[in-house]
Coordinates of C-alpha atoms in Angstrom, one line a residue:
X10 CA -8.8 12.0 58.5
X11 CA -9.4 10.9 61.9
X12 CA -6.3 8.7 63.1
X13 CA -5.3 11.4 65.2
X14 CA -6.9 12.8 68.2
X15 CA -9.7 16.1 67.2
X16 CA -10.8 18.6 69.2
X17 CA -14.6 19.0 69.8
X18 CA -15.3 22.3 69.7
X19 CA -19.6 22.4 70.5
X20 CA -21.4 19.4 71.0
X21 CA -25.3 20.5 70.8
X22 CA -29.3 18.7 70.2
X23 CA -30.7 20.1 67.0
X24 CA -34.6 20.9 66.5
X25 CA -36.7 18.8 64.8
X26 CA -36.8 20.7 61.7
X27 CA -33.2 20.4 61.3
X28 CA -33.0 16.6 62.1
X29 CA -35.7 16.2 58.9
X30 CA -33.6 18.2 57.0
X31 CA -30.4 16.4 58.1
X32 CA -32.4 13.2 56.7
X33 CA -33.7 14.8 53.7
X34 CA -30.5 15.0 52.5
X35 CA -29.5 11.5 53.5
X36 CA -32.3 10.3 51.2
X37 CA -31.1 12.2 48.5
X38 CA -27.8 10.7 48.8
X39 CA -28.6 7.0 49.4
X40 CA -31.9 7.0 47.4
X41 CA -32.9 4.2 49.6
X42 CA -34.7 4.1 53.2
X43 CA -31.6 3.7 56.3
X44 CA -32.5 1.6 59.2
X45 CA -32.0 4.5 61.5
X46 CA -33.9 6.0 64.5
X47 CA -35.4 9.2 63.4
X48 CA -37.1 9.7 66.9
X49 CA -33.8 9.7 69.0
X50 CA -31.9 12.5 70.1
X51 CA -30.2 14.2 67.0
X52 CA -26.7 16.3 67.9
X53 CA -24.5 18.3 66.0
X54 CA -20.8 17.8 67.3
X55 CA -18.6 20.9 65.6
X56 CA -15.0 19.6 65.5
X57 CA -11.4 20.3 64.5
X58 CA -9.4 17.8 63.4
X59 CA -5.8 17.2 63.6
X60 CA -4.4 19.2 60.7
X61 CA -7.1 22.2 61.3
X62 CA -10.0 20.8 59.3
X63 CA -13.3 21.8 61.0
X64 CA -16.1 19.3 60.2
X65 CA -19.9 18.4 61.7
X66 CA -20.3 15.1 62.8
X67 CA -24.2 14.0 63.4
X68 CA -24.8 11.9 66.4
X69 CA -28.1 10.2 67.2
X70 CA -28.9 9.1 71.2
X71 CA -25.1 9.7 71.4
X72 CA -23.7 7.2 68.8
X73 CA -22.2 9.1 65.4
X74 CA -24.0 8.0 62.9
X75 CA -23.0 10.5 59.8
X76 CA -20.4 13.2 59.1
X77 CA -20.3 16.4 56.4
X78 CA -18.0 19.6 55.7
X79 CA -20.7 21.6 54.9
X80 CA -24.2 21.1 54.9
X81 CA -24.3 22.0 51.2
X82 CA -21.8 19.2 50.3
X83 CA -22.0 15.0 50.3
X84 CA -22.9 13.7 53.7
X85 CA -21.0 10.4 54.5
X86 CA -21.5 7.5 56.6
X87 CA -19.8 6.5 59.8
X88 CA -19.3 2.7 60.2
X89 CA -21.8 2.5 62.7
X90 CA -24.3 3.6 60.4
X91 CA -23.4 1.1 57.7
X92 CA -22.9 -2.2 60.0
X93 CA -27.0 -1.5 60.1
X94 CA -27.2 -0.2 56.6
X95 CA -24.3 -2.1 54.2
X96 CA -25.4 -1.7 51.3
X97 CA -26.9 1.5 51.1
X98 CA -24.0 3.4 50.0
X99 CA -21.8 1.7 47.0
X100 CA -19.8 -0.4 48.5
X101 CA -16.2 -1.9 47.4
X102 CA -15.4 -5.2 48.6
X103 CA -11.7 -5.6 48.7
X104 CA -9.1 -8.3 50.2
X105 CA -8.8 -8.5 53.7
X106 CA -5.1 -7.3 54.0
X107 CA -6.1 -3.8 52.5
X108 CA -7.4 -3.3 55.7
X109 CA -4.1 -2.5 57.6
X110 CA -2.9 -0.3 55.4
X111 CA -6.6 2.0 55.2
X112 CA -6.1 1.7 59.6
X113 CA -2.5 3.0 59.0
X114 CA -3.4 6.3 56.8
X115 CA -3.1 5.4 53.3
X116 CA -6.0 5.8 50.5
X117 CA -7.5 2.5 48.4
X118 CA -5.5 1.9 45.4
X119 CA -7.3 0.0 43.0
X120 CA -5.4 -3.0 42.8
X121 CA -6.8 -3.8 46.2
X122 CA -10.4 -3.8 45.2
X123 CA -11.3 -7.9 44.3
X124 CA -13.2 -7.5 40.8
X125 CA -14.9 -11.0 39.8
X126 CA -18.5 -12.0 39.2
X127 CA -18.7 -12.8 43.0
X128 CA -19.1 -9.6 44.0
X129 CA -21.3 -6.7 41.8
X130 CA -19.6 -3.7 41.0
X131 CA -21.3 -0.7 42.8
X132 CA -21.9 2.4 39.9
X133 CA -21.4 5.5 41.2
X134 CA -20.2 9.3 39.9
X135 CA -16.7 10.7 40.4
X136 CA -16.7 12.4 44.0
X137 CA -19.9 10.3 45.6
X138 CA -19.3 8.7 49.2
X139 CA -18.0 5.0 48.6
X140 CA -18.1 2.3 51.4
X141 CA -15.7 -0.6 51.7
X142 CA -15.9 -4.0 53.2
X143 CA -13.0 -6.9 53.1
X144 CA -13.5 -10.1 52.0
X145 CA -11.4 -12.9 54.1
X146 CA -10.7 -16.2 51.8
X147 CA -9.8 -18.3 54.7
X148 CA -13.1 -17.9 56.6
X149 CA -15.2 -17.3 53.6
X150 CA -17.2 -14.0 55.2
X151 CA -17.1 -10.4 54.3
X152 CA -16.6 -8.0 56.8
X153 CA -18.0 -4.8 57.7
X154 CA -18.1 -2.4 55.5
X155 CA -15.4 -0.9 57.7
X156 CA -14.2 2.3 55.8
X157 CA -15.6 4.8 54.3
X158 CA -13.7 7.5 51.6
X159 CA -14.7 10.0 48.4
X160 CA -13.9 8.4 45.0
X161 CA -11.3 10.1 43.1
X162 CA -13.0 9.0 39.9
X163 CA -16.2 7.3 38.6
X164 CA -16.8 3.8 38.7
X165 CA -16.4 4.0 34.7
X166 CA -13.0 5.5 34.9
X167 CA -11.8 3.1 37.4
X168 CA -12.6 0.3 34.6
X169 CA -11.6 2.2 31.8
X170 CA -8.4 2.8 33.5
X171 CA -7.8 -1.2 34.2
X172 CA -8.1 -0.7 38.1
X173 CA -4.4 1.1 38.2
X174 CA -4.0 4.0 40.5
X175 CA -5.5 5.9 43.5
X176 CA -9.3 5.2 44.0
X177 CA -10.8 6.5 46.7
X178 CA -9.6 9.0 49.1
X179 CA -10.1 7.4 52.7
X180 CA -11.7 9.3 55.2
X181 CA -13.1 7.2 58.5
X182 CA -11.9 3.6 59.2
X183 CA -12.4 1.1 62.0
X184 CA -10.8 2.1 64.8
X185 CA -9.8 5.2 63.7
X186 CA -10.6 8.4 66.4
X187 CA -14.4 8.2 65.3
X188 CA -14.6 5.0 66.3
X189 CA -13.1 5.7 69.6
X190 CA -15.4 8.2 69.8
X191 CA -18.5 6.1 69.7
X192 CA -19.4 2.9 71.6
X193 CA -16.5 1.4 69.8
X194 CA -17.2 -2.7 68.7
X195 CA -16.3 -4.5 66.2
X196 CA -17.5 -5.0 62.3
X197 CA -20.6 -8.0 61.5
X198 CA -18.7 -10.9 59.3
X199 CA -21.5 -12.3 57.4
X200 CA -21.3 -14.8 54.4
X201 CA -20.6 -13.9 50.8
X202 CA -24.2 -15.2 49.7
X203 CA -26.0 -13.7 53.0
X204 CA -23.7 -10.8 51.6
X205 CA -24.9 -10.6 47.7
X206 CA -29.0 -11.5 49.3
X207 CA -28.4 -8.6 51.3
X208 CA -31.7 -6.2 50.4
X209 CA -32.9 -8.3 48.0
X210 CA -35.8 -9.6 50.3
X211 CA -39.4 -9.8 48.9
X212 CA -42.1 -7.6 50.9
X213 CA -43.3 -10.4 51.4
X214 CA -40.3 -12.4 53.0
X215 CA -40.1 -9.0 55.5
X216 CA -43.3 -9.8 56.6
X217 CA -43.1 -13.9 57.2
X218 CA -39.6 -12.4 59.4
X219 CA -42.5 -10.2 61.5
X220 CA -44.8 -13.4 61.9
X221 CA -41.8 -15.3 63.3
X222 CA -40.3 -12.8 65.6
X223 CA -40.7 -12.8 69.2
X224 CA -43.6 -11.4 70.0
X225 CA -43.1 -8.1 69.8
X226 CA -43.9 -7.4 66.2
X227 CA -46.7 -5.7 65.1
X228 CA -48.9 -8.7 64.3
X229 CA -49.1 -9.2 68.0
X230 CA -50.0 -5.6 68.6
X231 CA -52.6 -5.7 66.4
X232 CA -54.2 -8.8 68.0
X233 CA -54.5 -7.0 71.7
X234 CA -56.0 -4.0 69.8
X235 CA -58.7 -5.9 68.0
X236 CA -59.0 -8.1 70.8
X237 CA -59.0 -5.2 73.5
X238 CA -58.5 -7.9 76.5
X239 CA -55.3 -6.6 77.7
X240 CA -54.7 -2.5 78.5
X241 CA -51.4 -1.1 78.0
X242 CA -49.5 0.0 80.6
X243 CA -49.7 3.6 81.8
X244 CA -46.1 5.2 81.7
X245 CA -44.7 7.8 84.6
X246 CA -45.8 11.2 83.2
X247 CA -42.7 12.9 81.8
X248 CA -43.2 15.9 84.6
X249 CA -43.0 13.1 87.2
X250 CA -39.7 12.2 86.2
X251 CA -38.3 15.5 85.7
X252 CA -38.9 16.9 89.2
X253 CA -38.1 13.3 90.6
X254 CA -34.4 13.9 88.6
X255 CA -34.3 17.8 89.8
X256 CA -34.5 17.1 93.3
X257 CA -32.3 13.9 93.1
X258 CA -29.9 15.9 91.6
X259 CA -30.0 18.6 94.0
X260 CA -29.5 16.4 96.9
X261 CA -27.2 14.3 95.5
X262 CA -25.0 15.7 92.7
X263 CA -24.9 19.8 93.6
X264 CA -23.1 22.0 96.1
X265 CA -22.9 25.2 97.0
X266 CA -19.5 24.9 96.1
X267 CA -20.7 25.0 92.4
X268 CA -22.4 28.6 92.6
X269 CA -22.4 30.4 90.2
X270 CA -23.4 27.2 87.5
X271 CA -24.8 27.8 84.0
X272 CA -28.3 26.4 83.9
X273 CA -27.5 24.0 81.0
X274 CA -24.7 22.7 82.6
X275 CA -27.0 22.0 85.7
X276 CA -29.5 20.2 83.6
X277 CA -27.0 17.9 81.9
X278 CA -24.4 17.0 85.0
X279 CA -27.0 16.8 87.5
X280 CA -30.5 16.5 86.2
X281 CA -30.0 14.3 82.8
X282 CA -27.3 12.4 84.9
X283 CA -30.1 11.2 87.5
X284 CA -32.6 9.6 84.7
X285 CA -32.7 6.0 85.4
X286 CA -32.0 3.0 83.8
X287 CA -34.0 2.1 81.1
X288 CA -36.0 5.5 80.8
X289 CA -35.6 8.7 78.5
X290 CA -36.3 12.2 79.7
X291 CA -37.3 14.1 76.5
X292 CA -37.9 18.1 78.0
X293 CA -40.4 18.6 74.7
X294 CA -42.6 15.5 75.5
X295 CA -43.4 17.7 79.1
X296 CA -46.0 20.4 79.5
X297 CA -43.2 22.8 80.2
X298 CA -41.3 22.5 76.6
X299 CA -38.0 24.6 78.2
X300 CA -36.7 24.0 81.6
X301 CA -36.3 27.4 82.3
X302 CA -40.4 27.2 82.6
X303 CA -40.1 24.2 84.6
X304 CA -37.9 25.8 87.2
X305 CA -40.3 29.1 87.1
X306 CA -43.3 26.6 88.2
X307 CA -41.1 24.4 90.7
X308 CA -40.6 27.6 92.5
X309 CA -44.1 28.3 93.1
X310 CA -44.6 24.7 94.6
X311 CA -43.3 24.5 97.5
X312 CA -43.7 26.8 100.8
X313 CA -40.8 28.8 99.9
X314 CA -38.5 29.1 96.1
X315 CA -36.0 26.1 96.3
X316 CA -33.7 27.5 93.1
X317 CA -32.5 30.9 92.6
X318 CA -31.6 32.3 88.8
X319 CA -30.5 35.2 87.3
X320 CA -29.0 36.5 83.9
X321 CA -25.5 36.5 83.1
X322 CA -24.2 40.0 83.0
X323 CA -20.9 38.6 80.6
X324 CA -23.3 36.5 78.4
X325 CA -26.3 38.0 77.3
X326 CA -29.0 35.1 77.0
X327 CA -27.5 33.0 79.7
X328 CA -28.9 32.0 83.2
X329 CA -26.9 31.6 86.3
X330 CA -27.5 28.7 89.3
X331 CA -27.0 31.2 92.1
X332 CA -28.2 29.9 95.1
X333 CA -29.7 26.9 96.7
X334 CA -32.9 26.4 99.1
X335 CA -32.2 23.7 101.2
X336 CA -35.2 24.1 103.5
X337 CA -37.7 24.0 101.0
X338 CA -40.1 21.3 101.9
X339 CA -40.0 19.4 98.4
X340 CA -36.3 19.5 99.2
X341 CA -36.6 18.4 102.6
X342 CA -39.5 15.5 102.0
X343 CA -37.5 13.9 99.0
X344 CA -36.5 10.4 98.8
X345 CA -34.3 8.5 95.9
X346 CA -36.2 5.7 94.3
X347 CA -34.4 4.3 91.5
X348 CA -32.6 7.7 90.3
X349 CA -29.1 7.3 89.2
X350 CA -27.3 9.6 91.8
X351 CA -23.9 7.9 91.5
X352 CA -22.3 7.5 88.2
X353 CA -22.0 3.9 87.5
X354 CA -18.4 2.2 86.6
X355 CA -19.2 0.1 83.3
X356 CA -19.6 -4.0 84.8
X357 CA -17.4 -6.7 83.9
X358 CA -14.7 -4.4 82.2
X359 CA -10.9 -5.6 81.6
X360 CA -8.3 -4.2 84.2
X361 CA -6.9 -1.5 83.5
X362 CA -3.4 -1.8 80.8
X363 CA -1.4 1.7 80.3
X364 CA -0.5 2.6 76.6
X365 CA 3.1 2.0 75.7
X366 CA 5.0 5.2 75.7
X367 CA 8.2 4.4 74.0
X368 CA 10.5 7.5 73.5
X369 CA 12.2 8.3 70.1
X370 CA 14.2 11.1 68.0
X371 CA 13.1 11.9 64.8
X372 CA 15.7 12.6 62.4
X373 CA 16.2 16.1 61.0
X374 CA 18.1 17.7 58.0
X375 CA 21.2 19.0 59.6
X376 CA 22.0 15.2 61.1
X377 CA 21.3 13.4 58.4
X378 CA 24.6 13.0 57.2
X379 CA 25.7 11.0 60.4
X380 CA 22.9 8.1 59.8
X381 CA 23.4 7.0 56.2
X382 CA 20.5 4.4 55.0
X383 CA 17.8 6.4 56.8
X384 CA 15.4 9.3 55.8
X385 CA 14.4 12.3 57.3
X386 CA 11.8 11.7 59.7
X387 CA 12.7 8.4 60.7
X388 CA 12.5 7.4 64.3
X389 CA 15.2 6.4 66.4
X390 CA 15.7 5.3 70.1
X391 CA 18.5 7.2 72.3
X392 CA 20.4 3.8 72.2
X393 CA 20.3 3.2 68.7
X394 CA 21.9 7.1 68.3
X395 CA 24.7 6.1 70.6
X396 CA 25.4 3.2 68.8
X397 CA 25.2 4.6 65.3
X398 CA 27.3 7.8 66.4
X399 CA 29.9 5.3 68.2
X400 CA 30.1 3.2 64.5
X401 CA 31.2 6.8 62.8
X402 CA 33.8 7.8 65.4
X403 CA 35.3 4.5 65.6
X404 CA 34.8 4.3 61.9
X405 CA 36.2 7.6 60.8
X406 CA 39.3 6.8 64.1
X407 CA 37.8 9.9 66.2
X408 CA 37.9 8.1 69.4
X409 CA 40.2 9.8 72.6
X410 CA 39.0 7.9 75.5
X411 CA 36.3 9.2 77.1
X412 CA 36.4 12.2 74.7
X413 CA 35.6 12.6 70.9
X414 CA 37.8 14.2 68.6
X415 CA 35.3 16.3 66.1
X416 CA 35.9 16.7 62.4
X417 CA 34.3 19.1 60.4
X418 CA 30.5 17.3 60.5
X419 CA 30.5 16.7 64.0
X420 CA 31.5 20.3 65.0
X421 CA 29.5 22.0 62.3
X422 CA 26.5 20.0 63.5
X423 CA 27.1 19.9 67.3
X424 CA 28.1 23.8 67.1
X425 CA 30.9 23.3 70.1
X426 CA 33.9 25.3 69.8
X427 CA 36.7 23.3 70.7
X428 CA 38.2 20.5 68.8
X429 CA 36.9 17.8 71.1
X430 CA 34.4 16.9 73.4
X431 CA 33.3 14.5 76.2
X432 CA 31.0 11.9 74.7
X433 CA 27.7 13.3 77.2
X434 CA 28.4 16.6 75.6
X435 CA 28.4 15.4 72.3
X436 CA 25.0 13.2 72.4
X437 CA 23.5 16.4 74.5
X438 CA 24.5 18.4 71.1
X439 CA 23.0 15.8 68.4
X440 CA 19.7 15.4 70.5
X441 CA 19.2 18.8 70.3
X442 CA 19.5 19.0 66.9
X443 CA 16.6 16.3 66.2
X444 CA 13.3 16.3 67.3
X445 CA 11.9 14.7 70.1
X446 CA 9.2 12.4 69.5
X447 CA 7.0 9.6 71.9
X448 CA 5.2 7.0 70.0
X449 CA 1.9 6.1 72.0
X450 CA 0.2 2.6 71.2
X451 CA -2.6 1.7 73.1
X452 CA -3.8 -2.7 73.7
X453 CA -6.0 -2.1 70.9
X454 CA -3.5 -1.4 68.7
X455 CA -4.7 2.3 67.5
X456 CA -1.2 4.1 67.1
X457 CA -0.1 7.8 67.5
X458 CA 3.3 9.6 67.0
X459 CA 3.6 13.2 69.2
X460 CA 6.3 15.1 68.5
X461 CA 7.7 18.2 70.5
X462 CA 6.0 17.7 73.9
X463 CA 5.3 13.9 75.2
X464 CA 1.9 12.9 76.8
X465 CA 1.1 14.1 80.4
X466 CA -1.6 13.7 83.1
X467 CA -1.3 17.8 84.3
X468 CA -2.7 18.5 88.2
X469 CA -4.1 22.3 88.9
X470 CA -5.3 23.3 91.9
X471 CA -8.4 26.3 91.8
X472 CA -10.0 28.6 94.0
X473 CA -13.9 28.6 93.1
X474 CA -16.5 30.2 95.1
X475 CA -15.6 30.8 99.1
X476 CA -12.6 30.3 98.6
X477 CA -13.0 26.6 98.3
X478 CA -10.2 24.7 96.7
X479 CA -11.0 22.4 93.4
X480 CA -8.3 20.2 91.4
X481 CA -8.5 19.7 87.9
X482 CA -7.2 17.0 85.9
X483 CA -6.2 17.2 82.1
X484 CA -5.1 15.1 79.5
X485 CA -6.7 11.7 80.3
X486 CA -8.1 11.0 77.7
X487 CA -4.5 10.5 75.7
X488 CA -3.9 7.9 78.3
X489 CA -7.4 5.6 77.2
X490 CA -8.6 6.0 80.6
X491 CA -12.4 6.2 80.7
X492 CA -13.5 9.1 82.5
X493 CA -16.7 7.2 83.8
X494 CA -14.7 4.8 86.1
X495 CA -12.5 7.1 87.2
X496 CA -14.5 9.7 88.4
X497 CA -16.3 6.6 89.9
X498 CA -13.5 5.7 91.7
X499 CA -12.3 8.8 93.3
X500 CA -16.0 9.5 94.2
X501 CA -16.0 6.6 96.4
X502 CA -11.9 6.9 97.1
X503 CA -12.2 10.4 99.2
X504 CA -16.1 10.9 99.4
X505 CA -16.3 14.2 97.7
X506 CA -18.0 15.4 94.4
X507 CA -16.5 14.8 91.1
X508 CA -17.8 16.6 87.4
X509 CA -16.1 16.1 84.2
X510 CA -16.4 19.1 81.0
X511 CA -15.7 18.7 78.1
X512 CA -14.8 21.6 75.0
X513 CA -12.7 23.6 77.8
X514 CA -10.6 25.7 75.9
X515 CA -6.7 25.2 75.7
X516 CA -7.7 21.4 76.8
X517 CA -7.6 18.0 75.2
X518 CA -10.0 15.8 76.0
X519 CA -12.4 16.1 79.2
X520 CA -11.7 17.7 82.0
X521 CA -11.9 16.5 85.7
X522 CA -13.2 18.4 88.7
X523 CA -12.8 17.5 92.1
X524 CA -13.7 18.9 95.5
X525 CA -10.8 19.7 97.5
X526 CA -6.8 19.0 96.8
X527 CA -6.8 15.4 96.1
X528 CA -3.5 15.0 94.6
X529 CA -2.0 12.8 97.0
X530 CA -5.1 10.7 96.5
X531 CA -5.0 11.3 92.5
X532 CA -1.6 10.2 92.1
X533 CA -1.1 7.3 93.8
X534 CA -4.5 6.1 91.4
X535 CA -3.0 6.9 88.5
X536 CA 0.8 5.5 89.1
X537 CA -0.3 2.0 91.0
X538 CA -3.7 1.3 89.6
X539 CA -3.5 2.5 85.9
X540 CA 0.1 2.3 85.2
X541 CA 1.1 5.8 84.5
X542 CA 4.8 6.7 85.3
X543 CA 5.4 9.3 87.2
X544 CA 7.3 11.2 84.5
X545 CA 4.3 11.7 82.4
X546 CA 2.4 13.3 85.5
X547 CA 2.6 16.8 85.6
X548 CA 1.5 19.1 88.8
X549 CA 2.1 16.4 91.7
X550 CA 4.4 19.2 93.4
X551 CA 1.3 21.1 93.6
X552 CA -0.1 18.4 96.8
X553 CA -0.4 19.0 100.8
X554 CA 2.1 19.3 102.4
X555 CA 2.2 16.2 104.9
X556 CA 2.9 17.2 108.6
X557 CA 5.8 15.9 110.1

């Protein structure tokens, strides 16, 4: 379901009420209480996957936690949400080597699931959301559970039927494109008896585990309270922090270049992204509950308005950024404390390694007959052609020099008229007639086959308000490159402002915005620091012209 790339197609916070009802449904499901944070910031990602299914995946403070195809049907777990919860969904626990083949696209076949007093087997009804961890005999641990599927039959059937056959119909597996799309990791490996204890603990047990915590359980918090020696510590009011992030992000991560900007793009790239470390800005937990309010009220503050916004005449509903007050004296008298007005590159990370791009051509119906022993759809290399078309001319004595002499297959399949041909002409023919493909693996070993039109890092250049020039960047994120430390990097490179969107249409992946025509600057980052060849970079044409 999700070893190819999907397209996200709205990405947006749900109300409370929809979040209970969201876990409403959960609870029907698992009949058992998830460790999950109900307080954080629920989402609703709409996406498109890579054979056109459209799907809702549920994040919560950014991390996908559970995933549906219609809110009427079975919601399922993403492997985040069961390395906290394992065992509330049934789970299968099969050999370790199963994995591999789950990661590579195939459903579980029963054979694979290990069925011995060891491990209880899970009861469950024919089309119910089934979990699956691996069990590794060499290290004695079970790991995960690390995929998760929809049963093809009922855990009767599969014993009836002697474990034979198709089981469960894989849908999400570790490092899969769901995985990619969340903080990534890797599965807990735990013991087989920590494994078979796992919920079993007494009420009791639960609460000796609070006694013997850190400190920071609720026995100790019920001391201070009877005790009533120690006051807790006031927090920043939630208004403070918003105005502090407004103006930060006024100063520090808007231009004028930007007018006209949607308001809810300006509160996520430049007022969210200014929130320091460590703190939360929740716009409901404010006195102003929307922040169109809050920008009606900061208006009035000040000795003159500091932000100007109007209605979108295209989009009813909508609010435009249209103009800036620089002179305002909350403007003016500002000063960062410990706001966040430069996106931070993530410490201590690996350098940089490109994905292998290795070029292929997939075989195809009207060539089959010159590669016997393969299949349509296999891949082959341009060398491996040449030397399998230079086995059947010297096979089959066609051979005149530095020409070929074609017999019936070659010229019905190559389509040139006379009766031979000059051995570039000939391999120009066959390519044509098969498909060409580029097989992408990345250093963590995720795998993808693209057929038709390879990868590419495409440059555009923009004009955007007065006539300013803007470049974009697309296809990144095919590439692995995080967009964090890159827009970090040319930030700092050539001192100008840098946004990324995401779910812009007819692009895959984020999108990169920077000030100016940085291609010169652009390209040499992407060809010496990350690896890319050039021939995979689209749009470098499109740079300055350097002054002789």
């Amino acid at each position: 379901m999700f070893k190819k790339p999907f397209t996200v197609k709205k990405n947006t916070n749900q109300r409370n009420s929809d979040s209970r009802k969201l876990f409403n449904r959960l609870k029907e499901e698992v009949n058992a209480e998830s460790k999950i944070d109900k307080k954080g910031q629920v989402a609703q990602v709409k996406l498109t996957t890579f054979d056109g299914t459209q799907m809702n995946v549920y994040t919560i403070d950014k991390v996908p936690m559970l995933f549906d195809f219609s809110e009427t049907g079975n919601i399922y777990p993403t492997i985040f949400y069961l390395w906290n919860n394992p065992k509330t969904f049934p789970v299968l626990v099969c050999h370790y080597p199963v994995l591999e083949y789950l990661e590579n696209g195939a459903d579980l076949m029963l054979p694979g699931v290990i069925r011995s007093s060891t491990f209880e087997f899970p009861t469950f009804r024919k089309g119910a959301p089934v979990a699956i961890a691996f069990h590794c005999t060499e290290t004695g641990t079970v790991s995960g559970p690390s995929a998760i599927g929809c049963s093809l039959m009922s855990s009767d059937e599969m014993i009836a039927c002697g474990f034979k056959g198709k089981g469960v119909q894989v849908l999400h597996v570790f490092r899969d494109e769901l995985w990619s799309f969340g903080p990534k990791g890797f599965p807990p490996n735990i013991s087989v008896a920590a494994w078979n204890d796992y919920g079993n603990e007494t009420e009791e047990d639960e609460d000796e585990e609070e006694y013997e915590g850190d400190g920071l359980g609720k026995p100790l918090m019920t001391e201070v309270k009877e005790v009533g020696k120690e006051e807790p510590i006031q927090e920043e009011p939630m208004e403070n922090l918003l105005t502090r992030c407004f103006l930060a992000g006024l100063r520090h991560r808007f231009t004028k270049n930007l007018l006209p900007m949607d308001v809810g793009q300006f509160y996520v790239q430049c007022v969210l992204s200014c929130v320091p470390d460590g703190r939360k800005l929740d716009m409901k937990k404010t006195r102003f509950k929307k922040f169109a309010t809050f920008l009606e009220e900061i208006n009035e503050l000040g000795d003159d308005w500091i932000i100007k916004i109007t209605p979108n005449k295209q989009k009813k509903g909508v609010d435009l950024v249209t103009d800036i007050n620089y002179s305002n004296n909350l403007f003016r008298d500002f000063e960062v404390s410990d706001e966040q007005v430069v996106d931070k590159a993530p410490a201590e990370k690996k350098p940089f390694e490109a994905p292998t791009i290795a070029e292929h051509f997939s075989i195809t119906e009207p060539v089959l007959r010159l590669f016997p022993g393969f299949s349509k759809g296999d891949l082959l290399t341009v060398k491996q052609i040449k030397e399998l078309i230079t086995k059947y001319v010297n096979d089959n004595k066609l051979a005149a020099g530095k020409s070929v002499r074609l017999d019936p297959i070659l010229s019905s399949i190559s389509r040139i008229q006379s009766e031979t041909a000059l051995w570039a002409d000939l391999m120009k023919a066959l390519h044509a007639k098969m498909t060409p493909t580029w097989h992408i693996r990345w250093v963590d070993g995720r795998e993808i086959v693209r057929k038709i039109s390879p990868p590419k890092v495409e440059f555009k250049i923009e004009n955007r308000a007065g006539n300013k020039k803007v470049t974009l960047i697309n296809g990144l994120a095919m590439f692995g490159i995080d967009i964090r430390t890159i827009c970090q990097q040319i930030q700092t490179g050539v001192a100008t402002s840098v946004t990324s969107q995401w779910e812009v249409p007819g692009v895959e992946g984020p999108q990169v915005l920077v000030q100016g025509n940085q291609i010169h600057f652009l390209s040499d980052l992407l060809i010496n620091s990350y690896g890319i060849d050039k021939k995979f970079i689209k749009g470098m044409e499109l740079a300055v012209k350097k002054k002789k």
